[in-house]
């Protein structure tokens, strides 16, 4: 059963099922990667345990709270709370100001993030914008997926990676391509010096968690 409920300044979207429910001590674990609940004594398809992890990361990426309520033996409710758009009175604009934003359909975007679930969430959002997305977990992985391909239109790179940081990846890829491709540095690290360094190097900057609106506006501006 799919439904919606009005809450404060938003809407809570809910999915109800009548399955066996989820024990309370499993409520946190169920959102972890590769975690599947055991269904002893029942024939069932055992998934990879990634669906809820990816959904949770997408919700965090968009800053939309994800909820879980469950009653063992009765069923479970998963929910996502999304904000309501507000009507804003628009002032008169000039022809230049009212120009259409950049069309994101077909935009080639490379995403680099070592968090596989968060990376999958980011890819899903970008594909929803109509972008043609390539993804990688680090520099060498990016080189592998880009082998034989033209440079992307835009690069989105997380600051904290396994063997290098986002600045290293952007510099190395620009050197590989012998050109400077528009790049966005993303990070949950709130140190001012990271943002300042990014802007000094001519990079765009996005602070995590990233809303879909902020991401779209950034891509349209590059």
CSV table of N, CA and C in Angstrom, one decimal, residues 120-200:
chain,number,residue,atom,x,y,z
A,120,UNK,N,25.8,5.5,-5.7
A,120,UNK,CA,24.6,5.0,-6.4
A,120,UNK,C,23.5,6.0,-6.3
A,121,UNK,N,23.3,6.6,-5.1
A,121,UNK,CA,22.3,7.6,-4.9
A,121,UNK,C,22.5,8.8,-5.8
A,122,UNK,N,23.7,9.3,-5.8
A,122,UNK,CA,24.0,10.5,-6.6
A,122,UNK,C,23.8,10.2,-8.1
A,123,UNK,N,24.2,9.0,-8.5
A,123,UNK,CA,24.0,8.6,-9.9
A,123,UNK,C,22.5,8.6,-10.3
A,124,UNK,N,21.7,8.0,-9.3
A,124,UNK,CA,20.3,8.0,-9.6
A,124,UNK,C,19.6,9.3,-9.7
A,125,UNK,N,20.1,10.3,-8.9
A,125,UNK,CA,19.5,11.7,-9.0
A,125,UNK,C,19.9,12.3,-10.3
A,126,UNK,N,21.2,12.1,-10.7
A,126,UNK,CA,21.7,12.7,-12.0
A,126,UNK,C,21.0,12.1,-13.2
A,127,UNK,N,20.8,10.8,-13.1
A,127,UNK,CA,20.0,10.2,-14.2
A,127,UNK,C,18.6,10.7,-14.3
A,128,UNK,N,18.0,11.0,-13.1
A,128,UNK,CA,16.7,11.6,-13.1
A,128,UNK,C,16.7,12.9,-13.8
A,129,UNK,N,17.8,13.6,-13.8
A,129,UNK,CA,17.9,14.9,-14.5
A,129,UNK,C,18.1,14.7,-16.0
A,130,UNK,N,18.3,13.5,-16.4
A,130,UNK,CA,18.6,13.2,-17.8
A,130,UNK,C,20.0,13.2,-18.2
A,131,UNK,N,20.9,13.2,-17.2
A,131,UNK,CA,22.3,13.2,-17.5
A,131,UNK,C,22.8,11.8,-17.9
A,132,UNK,N,23.9,11.8,-18.6
A,132,UNK,CA,24.6,10.5,-19.0
A,132,UNK,C,25.7,10.4,-18.0
A,133,UNK,N,25.6,9.4,-17.1
A,133,UNK,CA,26.5,9.4,-15.9
A,133,UNK,C,27.5,8.2,-15.9
A,134,UNK,N,28.8,8.5,-15.6
A,134,UNK,CA,29.8,7.5,-15.4
A,134,UNK,C,30.2,7.7,-13.9
A,135,UNK,N,30.5,6.5,-13.3
A,135,UNK,CA,30.8,6.6,-11.8
A,135,UNK,C,32.1,5.8,-11.5
A,136,UNK,N,32.8,6.3,-10.5
A,136,UNK,CA,34.0,5.7,-10.1
A,136,UNK,C,34.3,5.9,-8.6
A,137,UNK,N,35.1,5.0,-8.0
A,137,UNK,CA,35.3,5.1,-6.6
A,137,UNK,C,36.7,5.8,-6.3
A,138,UNK,N,37.5,6.1,-7.3
A,138,UNK,CA,38.8,6.7,-7.1
A,138,UNK,C,39.4,7.1,-8.4
A,139,UNK,N,40.6,7.6,-8.4
A,139,UNK,CA,41.3,8.0,-9.6
A,139,UNK,C,41.5,6.9,-10.6
A,140,UNK,N,42.1,5.7,-10.2
A,140,UNK,CA,42.4,4.7,-11.1
A,140,UNK,C,41.1,4.1,-11.7
A,141,UNK,N,40.1,4.0,-10.8
A,141,UNK,CA,38.8,3.5,-11.3
A,141,UNK,C,38.2,4.5,-12.3
A,142,UNK,N,38.4,5.8,-12.1
A,142,UNK,CA,37.9,6.8,-13.1
A,142,UNK,C,38.6,6.6,-14.4
A,143,UNK,N,39.9,6.4,-14.3
A,143,UNK,CA,40.7,6.2,-15.6
A,143,UNK,C,40.2,5.0,-16.3
A,144,UNK,N,39.8,3.9,-15.6
A,144,UNK,CA,39.4,2.7,-16.2
A,144,UNK,C,38.0,2.9,-16.9
A,145,UNK,N,37.1,3.6,-16.2
A,145,UNK,CA,35.8,3.7,-16.9
A,145,UNK,C,35.8,4.8,-18.0
A,146,UNK,N,36.8,5.6,-18.0
A,146,UNK,CA,36.9,6.6,-19.1
A,146,UNK,C,37.8,6.2,-20.2
A,147,UNK,N,38.4,5.0,-20.1
A,147,UNK,CA,39.3,4.6,-21.1
A,147,UNK,C,38.7,4.6,-22.5
A,148,UNK,N,39.3,5.3,-23.5
A,148,UNK,CA,38.8,5.3,-24.8
A,148,UNK,C,37.6,6.3,-25.0
A,149,UNK,N,37.2,7.0,-24.0
A,149,UNK,CA,36.1,7.9,-24.1
A,149,UNK,C,36.6,9.4,-24.0
A,150,UNK,N,35.8,10.3,-24.6
A,150,UNK,CA,36.1,11.7,-24.5
A,150,UNK,C,35.9,12.2,-23.1
A,151,UNK,N,36.5,13.3,-22.7
A,151,UNK,CA,36.3,13.8,-21.3
A,151,UNK,C,34.9,14.1,-21.1
A,152,UNK,N,34.4,14.0,-19.9
A,152,UNK,CA,33.0,14.4,-19.6
A,152,UNK,C,32.8,15.9,-19.6
A,153,UNK,N,31.6,16.3,-19.6
A,153,UNK,CA,31.3,17.7,-19.6
A,153,UNK,C,31.5,18.3,-18.2
A,154,UNK,N,31.3,17.5,-17.2
A,154,UNK,CA,31.4,18.0,-15.8
A,154,UNK,C,31.9,16.8,-14.9
A,155,UNK,N,32.7,17.1,-13.9
A,155,UNK,CA,33.2,16.1,-13.0
A,155,UNK,C,32.7,16.5,-11.6
A,156,UNK,N,32.1,15.5,-10.9
A,156,UNK,CA,31.7,15.7,-9.5
A,156,UNK,C,32.6,14.8,-8.6
A,157,UNK,N,33.4,15.3,-7.7
A,157,UNK,CA,34.3,14.5,-7.0
A,157,UNK,C,34.2,14.8,-5.5
A,158,UNK,N,34.1,13.7,-4.7
A,158,UNK,CA,34.1,13.8,-3.2
A,158,UNK,C,35.5,14.2,-2.7
A,159,UNK,N,35.6,15.0,-1.7
A,159,UNK,CA,36.9,15.4,-1.2
A,159,UNK,C,37.6,14.2,-0.5
A,160,UNK,N,36.9,13.4,0.3
A,160,UNK,CA,37.6,12.4,1.1
A,160,UNK,C,37.5,11.1,0.4
A,161,UNK,N,38.6,10.6,-0.2
A,161,UNK,CA,38.6,9.3,-0.9
A,161,UNK,C,39.6,8.4,-0.2
A,162,UNK,N,39.8,7.2,-0.7
A,162,UNK,CA,40.6,6.2,0.0
A,162,UNK,C,42.1,6.5,-0.1
A,163,UNK,N,42.6,6.7,-1.4
A,163,UNK,CA,44.1,6.8,-1.6
A,163,UNK,C,44.5,8.2,-2.0
A,164,UNK,N,43.5,9.1,-2.2
A,164,UNK,CA,43.8,10.5,-2.6
A,164,UNK,C,42.7,11.4,-2.2
A,165,UNK,N,42.8,12.7,-2.3
A,165,UNK,CA,41.7,13.5,-2.1
A,165,UNK,C,41.1,14.0,-3.4
A,166,UNK,N,40.0,14.7,-3.3
A,166,UNK,CA,39.3,15.2,-4.5
A,166,UNK,C,40.2,16.1,-5.3
A,167,UNK,N,41.0,17.0,-4.7
A,167,UNK,CA,41.8,17.9,-5.4
A,167,UNK,C,42.8,17.1,-6.3
A,168,UNK,N,43.4,16.0,-5.7
A,168,UNK,CA,44.4,15.2,-6.5
A,168,UNK,C,43.7,14.6,-7.7
A,169,UNK,N,42.5,14.1,-7.5
A,169,UNK,CA,41.8,13.4,-8.6
A,169,UNK,C,41.5,14.4,-9.8
A,170,UNK,N,41.0,15.6,-9.4
A,170,UNK,CA,40.7,16.6,-10.4
A,170,UNK,C,41.9,17.0,-11.2
A,171,UNK,N,43.0,17.3,-10.4
A,171,UNK,CA,44.3,17.7,-11.1
A,171,UNK,C,44.8,16.6,-12.0
A,172,UNK,N,44.8,15.3,-11.5
A,172,UNK,CA,45.3,14.2,-12.3
A,172,UNK,C,44.5,14.0,-13.6
A,173,UNK,N,43.1,14.1,-13.5
A,173,UNK,CA,42.3,13.9,-14.7
A,173,UNK,C,42.5,15.1,-15.7
A,174,UNK,N,42.6,16.3,-15.2
A,174,UNK,CA,42.8,17.4,-16.1
A,174,UNK,C,44.2,17.2,-16.9
A,175,UNK,N,45.2,16.7,-16.1
A,175,UNK,CA,46.5,16.4,-16.8
A,175,UNK,C,46.3,15.3,-17.8
A,176,UNK,N,45.5,14.3,-17.5
A,176,UNK,CA,45.3,13.2,-18.5
A,176,UNK,C,44.7,13.7,-19.7
A,177,UNK,N,43.7,14.6,-19.6
A,177,UNK,CA,42.9,15.1,-20.7
A,177,UNK,C,43.6,16.3,-21.4
A,178,UNK,N,44.6,16.8,-20.7
A,178,UNK,CA,45.3,18.0,-21.2
A,178,UNK,C,44.3,19.2,-21.5
A,179,UNK,N,43.3,19.3,-20.6
A,179,UNK,CA,42.4,20.3,-20.6
A,179,UNK,C,41.7,20.4,-19.2
A,180,UNK,N,41.1,21.6,-18.9
A,180,UNK,CA,40.5,21.8,-17.7
A,180,UNK,C,39.0,21.6,-17.9
A,181,UNK,N,38.4,20.5,-17.2
A,181,UNK,CA,37.0,20.2,-17.3
A,181,UNK,C,36.3,20.8,-16.1
A,182,UNK,N,35.2,21.5,-16.2
A,182,UNK,CA,34.5,22.0,-15.1
A,182,UNK,C,34.3,21.0,-14.0
A,183,UNK,N,34.6,21.3,-12.8
A,183,UNK,CA,34.6,20.3,-11.7
A,183,UNK,C,33.9,20.9,-10.5
A,184,UNK,N,33.3,20.0,-9.7
A,184,UNK,CA,32.6,20.3,-8.5
A,184,UNK,C,33.2,19.5,-7.4
A,185,UNK,N,33.7,20.1,-6.3
A,185,UNK,CA,34.2,19.4,-5.2
A,185,UNK,C,33.0,19.2,-4.1
A,186,UNK,N,32.8,18.0,-3.7
A,186,UNK,CA,31.7,17.8,-2.7
A,186,UNK,C,32.3,17.3,-1.4
A,187,UNK,N,31.8,17.7,-0.3
A,187,UNK,CA,32.3,17.2,1.0
A,187,UNK,C,31.4,17.4,2.1
A,188,UNK,N,31.4,16.5,3.1
A,188,UNK,CA,30.7,16.7,4.3
A,188,UNK,C,31.6,17.4,5.4
A,189,UNK,N,32.8,17.6,5.1
A,189,UNK,CA,33.8,18.3,5.9
A,189,UNK,C,33.5,19.8,5.9
A,190,UNK,N,33.3,20.3,7.1
A,190,UNK,CA,32.8,21.7,7.2
A,190,UNK,C,34.0,22.7,7.4
A,191,UNK,N,35.2,22.3,7.3
A,191,UNK,CA,36.3,23.2,7.5
A,191,UNK,C,36.3,24.3,6.4
A,192,UNK,N,36.4,25.5,6.8
A,192,UNK,CA,36.4,26.6,5.8
A,192,UNK,C,37.5,26.5,4.8
A,193,UNK,N,38.7,26.0,5.2
A,193,UNK,CA,39.8,26.0,4.3
A,193,UNK,C,39.6,25.1,3.1
A,194,UNK,N,38.8,24.1,3.2
A,194,UNK,CA,38.6,23.2,2.1
A,194,UNK,C,37.8,24.0,1.0
A,195,UNK,N,36.7,24.7,1.5
A,195,UNK,CA,35.9,25.5,0.5
A,195,UNK,C,36.7,26.6,-0.1
A,196,UNK,N,37.6,27.3,0.7
A,196,UNK,CA,38.4,28.3,0.2
A,196,UNK,C,39.4,27.8,-0.8
A,197,UNK,N,40.0,26.7,-0.5
A,197,UNK,CA,40.9,26.1,-1.5
A,197,UNK,C,40.3,25.8,-2.8
A,198,UNK,N,39.1,25.2,-2.7
A,198,UNK,CA,38.3,24.8,-3.9
A,198,UNK,C,38.0,26.1,-4.8
A,199,UNK,N,37.6,27.1,-4.1
A,199,UNK,CA,37.2,28.3,-4.9
A,199,UNK,C,38.5,29.0,-5.5
A,200,UNK,N,39.6,28.9,-4.7
A,200,UNK,CA,40.8,29.5,-5.2
A,200,UNK,C,41.3,28.8,-6.5
